[in-house]
Coordinates of C-alpha atoms and ligand atoms in Angstrom, one line a residue:
M59 CA 42.2 0.3 -21.0
I60 CA 40.4 -2.8 -22.2
T61 CA 39.7 -5.8 -20.0
R62 CA 41.6 -8.9 -20.9
P63 CA 39.1 -11.0 -23.0
C64 CA 38.1 -14.4 -21.7
S65 CA 37.1 -17.4 -23.9
P66 CA 33.4 -18.2 -24.1
A67 CA 34.1 -21.4 -22.1
S68 CA 35.8 -19.6 -19.2
F69 CA 33.2 -16.8 -19.4
R70 CA 30.5 -19.4 -18.7
R71 CA 32.6 -20.9 -15.9
R72 CA 33.1 -17.5 -14.4
L73 CA 29.4 -16.7 -14.5
L74 CA 28.6 -20.0 -12.8
R75 CA 31.3 -19.7 -10.2
R76 CA 29.7 -16.6 -9.0
A77 CA 26.4 -18.4 -8.9
C78 CA 27.6 -21.8 -7.9
A79 CA 29.8 -22.2 -4.9
V80 CA 28.9 -25.8 -4.5
S81 CA 29.6 -27.7 -7.6
V82 CA 30.1 -26.9 -11.3
T83 CA 29.5 -29.9 -13.5
A84 CA 30.9 -30.7 -16.9
G85 CA 30.0 -28.5 -19.9
L86 CA 26.7 -28.5 -21.6
V87 CA 26.2 -30.4 -24.8
L88 CA 24.3 -28.7 -27.5
G89 CA 22.4 -29.9 -30.6
P90 CA 21.3 -33.4 -31.6
S91 CA 23.8 -35.0 -29.3
V92 CA 21.8 -34.1 -26.2
T93 CA 20.5 -37.3 -24.6
P94 CA 16.8 -37.3 -23.9
A95 CA 16.5 -37.1 -20.2
A96 CA 15.9 -40.4 -18.4
A97 CA 14.0 -38.7 -15.6
A98 CA 12.3 -36.0 -17.6
T99 CA 9.0 -34.9 -16.2
S100 CA 8.3 -32.8 -19.3
V101 CA 5.3 -34.0 -21.3
S102 CA 4.7 -32.1 -24.5
C103 CA 7.4 -29.5 -24.7
A104 CA 10.4 -31.8 -24.8
A105 CA 8.5 -34.1 -27.2
V106 CA 8.1 -31.6 -30.0
V107 CA 10.9 -29.2 -29.8
A108 CA 14.5 -29.9 -30.8
P109 CA 17.4 -28.8 -28.6
V110 CA 19.0 -25.5 -29.6
T111 CA 22.0 -25.9 -32.0
S112 CA 25.3 -23.9 -31.9
T113 CA 24.4 -22.4 -35.3
A114 CA 21.1 -21.2 -33.9
V115 CA 22.9 -19.7 -30.9
D116 CA 25.2 -17.8 -33.2
G117 CA 22.3 -16.5 -35.1
A118 CA 20.5 -15.5 -31.9
W119 CA 23.5 -13.5 -30.7
S120 CA 23.8 -11.8 -34.0
A121 CA 20.2 -10.7 -34.0
A122 CA 20.4 -9.8 -30.3
T123 CA 23.5 -7.6 -30.6
R124 CA 22.0 -5.7 -33.5
R125 CA 18.8 -5.0 -31.5
L126 CA 20.7 -4.1 -28.3
A127 CA 22.8 -1.6 -30.2
A128 CA 19.6 0.0 -31.7
L129 CA 18.3 0.6 -28.1
A130 CA 21.5 2.5 -27.0
G131 CA 21.7 6.3 -27.0
P132 CA 19.5 8.4 -24.8
A133 CA 20.5 8.6 -21.1
S134 CA 17.5 6.5 -20.1
F135 CA 17.0 2.7 -19.7
P136 CA 15.1 0.5 -22.2
F137 CA 11.9 -0.9 -20.8
G138 CA 9.8 -2.3 -23.6
A139 CA 7.0 -1.9 -26.1
T140 CA 3.7 -3.6 -26.9
G141 CA 2.1 -3.8 -30.3
G142 CA 3.0 -0.8 -32.5
G143 CA 3.2 1.5 -29.5
A144 CA 6.3 3.6 -28.7
Y145 CA 9.3 1.9 -27.1
R146 CA 9.2 3.0 -23.4
R147 CA 12.3 4.0 -21.4
T148 CA 12.7 4.7 -17.7
N149 CA 15.1 6.3 -15.3
A150 CA 17.6 4.3 -13.2
Y151 CA 15.1 3.9 -10.3
A152 CA 12.6 1.6 -12.2
W153 CA 12.7 -2.1 -11.2
T154 CA 13.8 -2.9 -14.8
S155 CA 16.8 -0.5 -15.1
G156 CA 19.4 -3.2 -14.6
F157 CA 18.3 -5.5 -17.4
Y158 CA 19.6 -3.6 -20.4
P159 CA 23.1 -3.0 -18.8
A160 CA 23.1 -6.7 -18.0
S161 CA 22.4 -7.5 -21.6
L162 CA 25.3 -5.2 -22.7
W163 CA 27.7 -7.0 -20.3
L164 CA 26.5 -10.4 -21.7
A165 CA 27.1 -9.1 -25.3
F166 CA 30.6 -8.1 -24.2
G167 CA 31.2 -11.5 -22.6
R168 CA 30.1 -13.1 -25.9
T169 CA 31.9 -10.9 -28.4
H170 CA 34.9 -9.5 -26.5
D171 CA 34.3 -6.3 -28.5
P172 CA 35.5 -3.3 -26.4
A173 CA 32.6 -1.3 -27.9
W174 CA 30.2 -3.3 -25.8
Q175 CA 32.4 -2.8 -22.7
T176 CA 32.3 0.9 -23.2
L177 CA 28.5 1.0 -23.6
A178 CA 28.0 -1.4 -20.7
R179 CA 30.2 0.7 -18.4
R180 CA 28.3 3.9 -19.4
Y181 CA 24.9 2.3 -18.5
T182 CA 26.3 0.7 -15.4
D183 CA 27.8 3.9 -14.1
R184 CA 24.4 5.5 -14.3
L185 CA 22.9 2.7 -12.2
L186 CA 25.5 2.7 -9.4
P187 CA 23.8 5.5 -7.2
V188 CA 20.7 3.3 -7.0
A189 CA 22.6 0.9 -4.8
G190 CA 22.0 3.1 -1.8
W191 CA 18.2 3.3 -2.3
R192 CA 16.2 1.6 0.4
G193 CA 12.9 2.3 -1.3
T194 CA 12.9 -0.9 -3.4
H195 CA 13.3 -4.6 -2.9
D196 CA 14.4 -5.1 -6.5
L197 CA 18.1 -4.4 -5.9
G198 CA 19.0 -7.9 -7.0
F199 CA 17.6 -7.1 -10.4
M200 CA 18.7 -3.5 -10.6
I201 CA 22.3 -3.9 -9.1
G202 CA 23.0 -7.5 -8.3
L203 CA 22.5 -8.8 -11.9
P204 CA 24.3 -6.1 -14.0
V205 CA 26.9 -5.1 -11.5
G206 CA 27.6 -8.8 -10.7
L207 CA 28.2 -9.3 -14.4
A208 CA 30.4 -6.2 -14.5
R209 CA 32.4 -7.5 -11.6
T210 CA 33.0 -10.8 -13.5
L211 CA 33.8 -9.3 -16.9
D212 CA 35.5 -6.0 -15.9
P213 CA 38.0 -6.8 -13.2
E214 CA 39.9 -3.6 -13.7
R215 CA 37.0 -1.8 -11.9
A216 CA 36.4 -4.5 -9.3
A217 CA 36.6 -2.1 -6.4
L218 CA 33.9 0.2 -7.8
Y219 CA 31.6 -2.8 -8.5
D220 CA 32.3 -4.5 -5.1
R221 CA 31.4 -1.3 -3.3
A222 CA 28.1 -1.0 -5.2
L223 CA 27.2 -4.6 -4.5
R224 CA 28.0 -4.3 -0.8
V225 CA 25.9 -1.1 -0.5
A226 CA 23.0 -2.6 -2.4
A227 CA 23.1 -5.7 -0.1
E228 CA 23.0 -3.4 3.0
S229 CA 20.2 -1.3 1.5
L230 CA 18.2 -4.5 0.8
S231 CA 18.7 -5.8 4.3
S232 CA 17.1 -2.7 5.7
R233 CA 13.7 -4.2 4.6
W234 CA 14.1 -7.2 6.9
N235 CA 11.2 -8.1 9.3
A236 CA 12.3 -10.7 11.9
R237 CA 8.8 -11.7 12.8
I238 CA 8.0 -12.7 9.3
G239 CA 11.5 -13.8 8.4
A240 CA 11.6 -11.9 5.1
L241 CA 12.5 -8.7 3.4
Q242 CA 9.5 -6.6 2.5
S243 CA 8.7 -6.5 -1.2
A244 CA 6.0 -3.9 -1.3
T245 CA 2.7 -2.8 0.3
Y246 CA -0.5 -4.4 -1.1
A247 CA -3.6 -2.3 -0.3
G248 CA -1.9 -1.0 2.8
R249 CA -0.7 -4.4 3.9
W250 CA 2.9 -5.7 4.3
G251 CA 3.6 -7.6 1.2
L252 CA 5.9 -10.3 -0.2
I253 CA 6.2 -11.4 -3.8
V254 CA 7.6 -14.6 -5.2
D255 CA 9.8 -12.6 -7.6
S256 CA 11.9 -11.6 -4.6
A257 CA 13.5 -15.1 -4.8
M258 CA 15.7 -13.3 -7.4
N259 CA 16.7 -10.5 -5.0
A260 CA 17.6 -12.5 -1.8
P261 CA 20.7 -14.2 -3.4
L262 CA 22.4 -10.8 -3.5
L263 CA 22.5 -10.9 0.3
I264 CA 23.9 -14.4 0.4
E265 CA 26.5 -13.6 -2.2
Q266 CA 27.7 -10.4 -0.6
G267 CA 27.5 -11.8 2.9
Q268 CA 29.7 -14.7 1.8
A269 CA 32.1 -12.4 0.1
A270 CA 32.4 -10.2 3.2
G271 CA 33.1 -13.1 5.5
S272 CA 32.7 -10.8 8.5
V273 CA 30.1 -10.9 11.3
A274 CA 28.0 -8.3 9.5
G275 CA 28.5 -10.3 6.3
R276 CA 27.3 -13.5 7.9
R277 CA 24.2 -11.7 9.1
L278 CA 23.4 -10.6 5.5
A279 CA 23.9 -14.2 4.2
R280 CA 21.6 -15.5 7.0
L281 CA 18.9 -13.0 6.1
G282 CA 19.1 -13.9 2.4
L283 CA 18.8 -17.6 3.2
A284 CA 16.0 -17.1 5.7
H285 CA 14.0 -15.0 3.1
L286 CA 14.2 -17.9 0.6
I287 CA 13.2 -20.4 3.3
T288 CA 10.1 -18.2 4.1
L289 CA 9.2 -18.1 0.4
R290 CA 9.5 -21.9 0.3
R291 CA 7.2 -22.3 3.3
D292 CA 4.6 -19.8 2.2
F293 CA 4.6 -19.6 -1.5
V294 CA 5.3 -23.1 -2.8
R295 CA 2.1 -25.2 -2.8
A296 CA 2.1 -28.9 -2.2
D297 CA 2.1 -29.7 -6.0
G298 CA 5.1 -27.4 -6.7
S299 CA 3.1 -24.5 -8.1
T300 CA 3.6 -21.1 -6.6
I301 CA 1.6 -18.2 -5.2
H302 CA 2.4 -14.8 -6.6
R303 CA 1.9 -12.4 -3.7
Q304 CA 1.1 -12.7 0.0
A305 CA 0.2 -10.2 2.8
Y306 CA 1.4 -10.4 6.4
D307 CA 0.8 -8.7 9.7
P308 CA 4.3 -7.1 10.3
R309 CA 3.7 -6.9 14.1
T310 CA 2.9 -10.6 14.7
G311 CA 4.4 -12.1 11.5
R312 CA 1.1 -13.8 10.8
L313 CA 0.4 -14.8 7.2
L314 CA -2.8 -13.0 6.1
G315 CA -3.1 -14.8 2.7
P316 CA -2.7 -14.4 -1.0
V317 CA -3.2 -11.2 -2.9
P318 CA -4.1 -11.2 -6.6
G319 CA -1.4 -9.7 -8.8
Q320 CA -0.3 -10.2 -12.4
G321 CA -1.8 -13.7 -12.6
L322 CA -5.3 -15.0 -13.3
S323 CA -6.3 -15.1 -9.7
A324 CA -4.8 -15.5 -6.2
A325 CA -5.3 -19.3 -6.6
S326 CA -3.6 -19.7 -10.0
T327 CA 0.1 -19.9 -11.0
W328 CA 1.4 -16.9 -12.8
A329 CA 3.9 -18.2 -15.3
R330 CA 6.7 -15.7 -14.7
G331 CA 6.4 -16.0 -10.9
Q332 CA 6.9 -19.8 -11.3
A333 CA 10.0 -19.0 -13.4
W334 CA 11.4 -16.5 -10.9
A335 CA 11.0 -19.2 -8.3
I336 CA 12.9 -21.8 -10.2
A337 CA 15.8 -19.4 -10.9
G338 CA 15.8 -17.9 -7.4
F339 CA 15.7 -21.2 -5.5
A340 CA 18.3 -22.7 -7.9
R341 CA 20.7 -19.8 -7.4
G342 CA 20.1 -19.8 -3.6
Y343 CA 20.9 -23.5 -3.5
A344 CA 24.0 -23.1 -5.7
L345 CA 25.3 -20.4 -3.3
T346 CA 24.5 -22.2 0.0
G347 CA 24.2 -25.9 -0.7
D348 CA 21.1 -25.8 1.6
D349 CA 19.0 -28.9 0.9
R350 CA 15.8 -27.1 1.6
L351 CA 16.5 -24.8 -1.3
L352 CA 17.4 -27.8 -3.5
E353 CA 14.1 -29.4 -2.6
A354 CA 12.2 -26.2 -3.4
A355 CA 14.0 -25.7 -6.7
R356 CA 13.3 -29.3 -7.7
R357 CA 9.6 -29.0 -7.0
V358 CA 9.0 -25.7 -8.7
A359 CA 11.1 -26.9 -11.7
A360 CA 9.1 -30.2 -11.9
Y361 CA 5.8 -28.3 -11.9
W362 CA 7.1 -26.1 -14.7
T363 CA 8.3 -28.9 -16.9
A364 CA 5.1 -30.8 -16.4
H365 CA 2.8 -27.9 -17.3
V366 CA 4.3 -25.9 -20.2
P367 CA 2.7 -26.7 -23.5
A368 CA 4.1 -27.9 -26.8
G369 CA 6.6 -25.3 -28.0
C370 CA 7.8 -24.7 -24.4
V371 CA 6.4 -21.2 -24.2
P372 CA 3.5 -21.0 -21.8
A373 CA 0.5 -18.8 -21.6
W374 CA 0.9 -15.9 -19.1
D375 CA -0.6 -18.0 -16.4
L376 CA -0.1 -21.8 -16.1
D377 CA -3.8 -22.2 -15.4
V378 CA -4.8 -20.7 -18.7
S379 CA -4.7 -23.3 -21.6
R380 CA -6.5 -21.5 -24.5
D381 CA -4.2 -21.3 -27.6
S382 CA -5.4 -17.8 -28.1
A383 CA -4.3 -16.6 -24.6
P384 CA -1.4 -14.2 -24.5
R385 CA 1.9 -16.0 -23.9
D386 CA 4.9 -15.0 -21.9
S387 CA 8.1 -15.8 -23.6
S388 CA 10.0 -14.0 -20.8
A389 CA 8.8 -16.7 -18.4
A390 CA 10.2 -19.4 -20.7
A391 CA 13.6 -17.6 -20.9
I392 CA 13.8 -17.1 -17.2
A393 CA 12.8 -20.8 -16.6
A394 CA 15.5 -21.9 -19.1
Y395 CA 18.1 -19.8 -17.2
G396 CA 16.8 -21.3 -13.9
L397 CA 16.9 -24.8 -15.1
L398 CA 20.5 -24.5 -16.4
T399 CA 21.5 -22.9 -13.0
L400 CA 19.8 -25.8 -11.2
A401 CA 21.3 -28.4 -13.5
D402 CA 24.8 -27.1 -12.8
A403 CA 24.3 -27.4 -9.0
E404 CA 22.1 -30.5 -9.0
P405 CA 23.9 -33.5 -7.3
D406 CA 21.6 -36.0 -9.0
S407 CA 22.9 -36.5 -12.6
E408 CA 19.6 -37.8 -14.0
R409 CA 17.7 -34.9 -12.7
A410 CA 20.4 -32.5 -14.0
A411 CA 20.1 -34.1 -17.4
A412 CA 16.3 -33.7 -17.4
D413 CA 16.5 -30.0 -16.4
R414 CA 19.2 -29.3 -18.9
D415 CA 17.3 -31.1 -21.6
H416 CA 14.2 -29.0 -21.0
A417 CA 16.2 -25.8 -21.0
V418 CA 18.0 -26.5 -24.3
R419 CA 14.7 -27.4 -26.0
T420 CA 13.1 -24.2 -24.6
L421 CA 16.0 -22.3 -26.0
G422 CA 15.6 -24.2 -29.3
T423 CA 12.2 -22.5 -29.5
L424 CA 13.1 -19.1 -28.3
V425 CA 16.0 -18.4 -30.6
A426 CA 13.8 -18.6 -33.7
A427 CA 11.0 -16.5 -35.1
P428 CA 8.5 -15.4 -33.9
W429 CA 10.2 -15.1 -30.6
L430 CA 13.5 -14.0 -31.9
P431 CA 13.3 -12.8 -35.5
A432 CA 16.4 -13.1 -37.6
A433 CA 19.1 -10.3 -37.6
D434 CA 18.0 -9.1 -41.0
A435 CA 14.2 -8.9 -40.2
S436 CA 13.1 -5.3 -40.3
G437 CA 11.0 -3.2 -37.9
V438 CA 11.9 -5.4 -34.8
R439 CA 12.4 -3.6 -31.5
G440 CA 14.0 -5.3 -28.5
V441 CA 15.4 -8.9 -28.6
L442 CA 12.7 -11.3 -27.3
Q443 CA 9.2 -11.0 -28.7
G444 CA 6.0 -12.4 -27.3
Q445 CA 6.5 -11.3 -23.7
T446 CA 3.7 -10.0 -21.5
Y447 CA 4.1 -7.8 -18.4
N448 CA 0.7 -7.7 -16.6
V449 CA -2.1 -9.3 -18.6
P450 CA -4.9 -8.2 -16.2
A451 CA -3.9 -4.6 -17.1
D452 CA -2.7 -5.1 -20.7
R453 CA -3.2 -8.2 -22.7
R454 CA -0.9 -7.2 -25.5
E455 CA 2.3 -9.2 -26.1
G456 CA 5.5 -7.2 -26.7
T457 CA 9.1 -7.0 -25.9
Y458 CA 10.6 -6.2 -22.5
A459 CA 14.2 -5.7 -21.2
W460 CA 13.9 -8.6 -18.6
G461 CA 13.1 -11.2 -21.2
D462 CA 16.0 -10.0 -23.3
A463 CA 18.4 -10.2 -20.4
Y464 CA 17.4 -13.7 -19.2
L465 CA 17.4 -15.1 -22.7
L466 CA 20.9 -13.9 -23.2
A467 CA 22.0 -15.1 -19.7
A468 CA 20.6 -18.5 -20.5
L469 CA 22.5 -18.5 -23.9
A470 CA 25.6 -17.5 -22.0
L471 CA 25.3 -20.5 -19.8
L472 CA 25.4 -22.7 -23.0
D473 CA 28.8 -21.4 -24.2
V474 CA 31.2 -24.3 -24.3
S475 CA 33.3 -23.8 -27.4
Ligands
LIG670 N1 9.0 -8.3 -10.9 C1 7.9 -7.9 -11.7 C2 7.6 -8.8 -12.8 O1 8.2 -9.8 -13.1 O2 6.7 -8.4 -13.6

């Protein structure tokens, strides 16, 4: 049976309602009628890029759906490709496995075409066993994002999705360390490690904890909030930039210090990490209404908008300014999604307008070539081009499933017609 279709406007409202328990403001205005933000902190990006238009958004979806369809088929999950190399795929246990299913659900939400629902269900079903896996902290990406969308867009199978989301939240909570006040991300050279990207995983605990409403649920929600508060304390510098990875002593909870990762150095600001922080704190605030998360989201967002260059797509690290440096369009897409999420929950209307303005201009860049070649361009793999994964290991730009998913999620938040 086919799920009852929803209009694009209600689709957006439903996406935000899951992400925004506090307040949902009026619909987004697209195109030339966007008022330049009074309180904009953006310097060059907003000055040179026009806001995305409805026509460009339509073109973007048409190119995206064509490319998503081309990635379907084998029983494995699209990951990405660089240069002319082979397009790589993974099994369900890679941290990236949820992004392609999430894109399929977003395509269904946009088109209401049952073929997308069938494909999205097929890929989501392959993911569901991962919910019980305690060996990763990325269950927000792997289960929370795609299954959360499935829960919104496929109510007929709500019980199946609710169970997976609940199990994933319980699995994630098993990584809690009370002395540190956080969920372990990974081990860095043998040390207990935390990564700023985890701001995107903690909201799964808050959301599921709130949904359960039980004593156990309230504990999950408390852990998710506490994790975000620890990230705010240890990862957000005074100027609003973020540290990528930190090591701790798990017996005492003592912070041992930054660990270099995918950025330029332990002292720099990795662009995608900053974008994950914007989106994670914004979502955490939208779910909890906690002022500490609003303050964190505002600061990391302000640092972003003040430091991205003309064109709104930064170099892979915000401390790298050479024009020839590899860029990371996925960071721009995630930041646009985060700024729209923040704008929808932001109680200050001027700040909300500024964040929304930056997001729609960023999307104005990303929906056109070279970042998103037109639907009839040949030889294009994946949706969003010009992404980087880990520049210290591989400088080549390419296309990856996470940038695709967050570009489409940001576009979905624009739907108002
Ligand atoms: N979470 C890993 C990354 O963003 O590359």
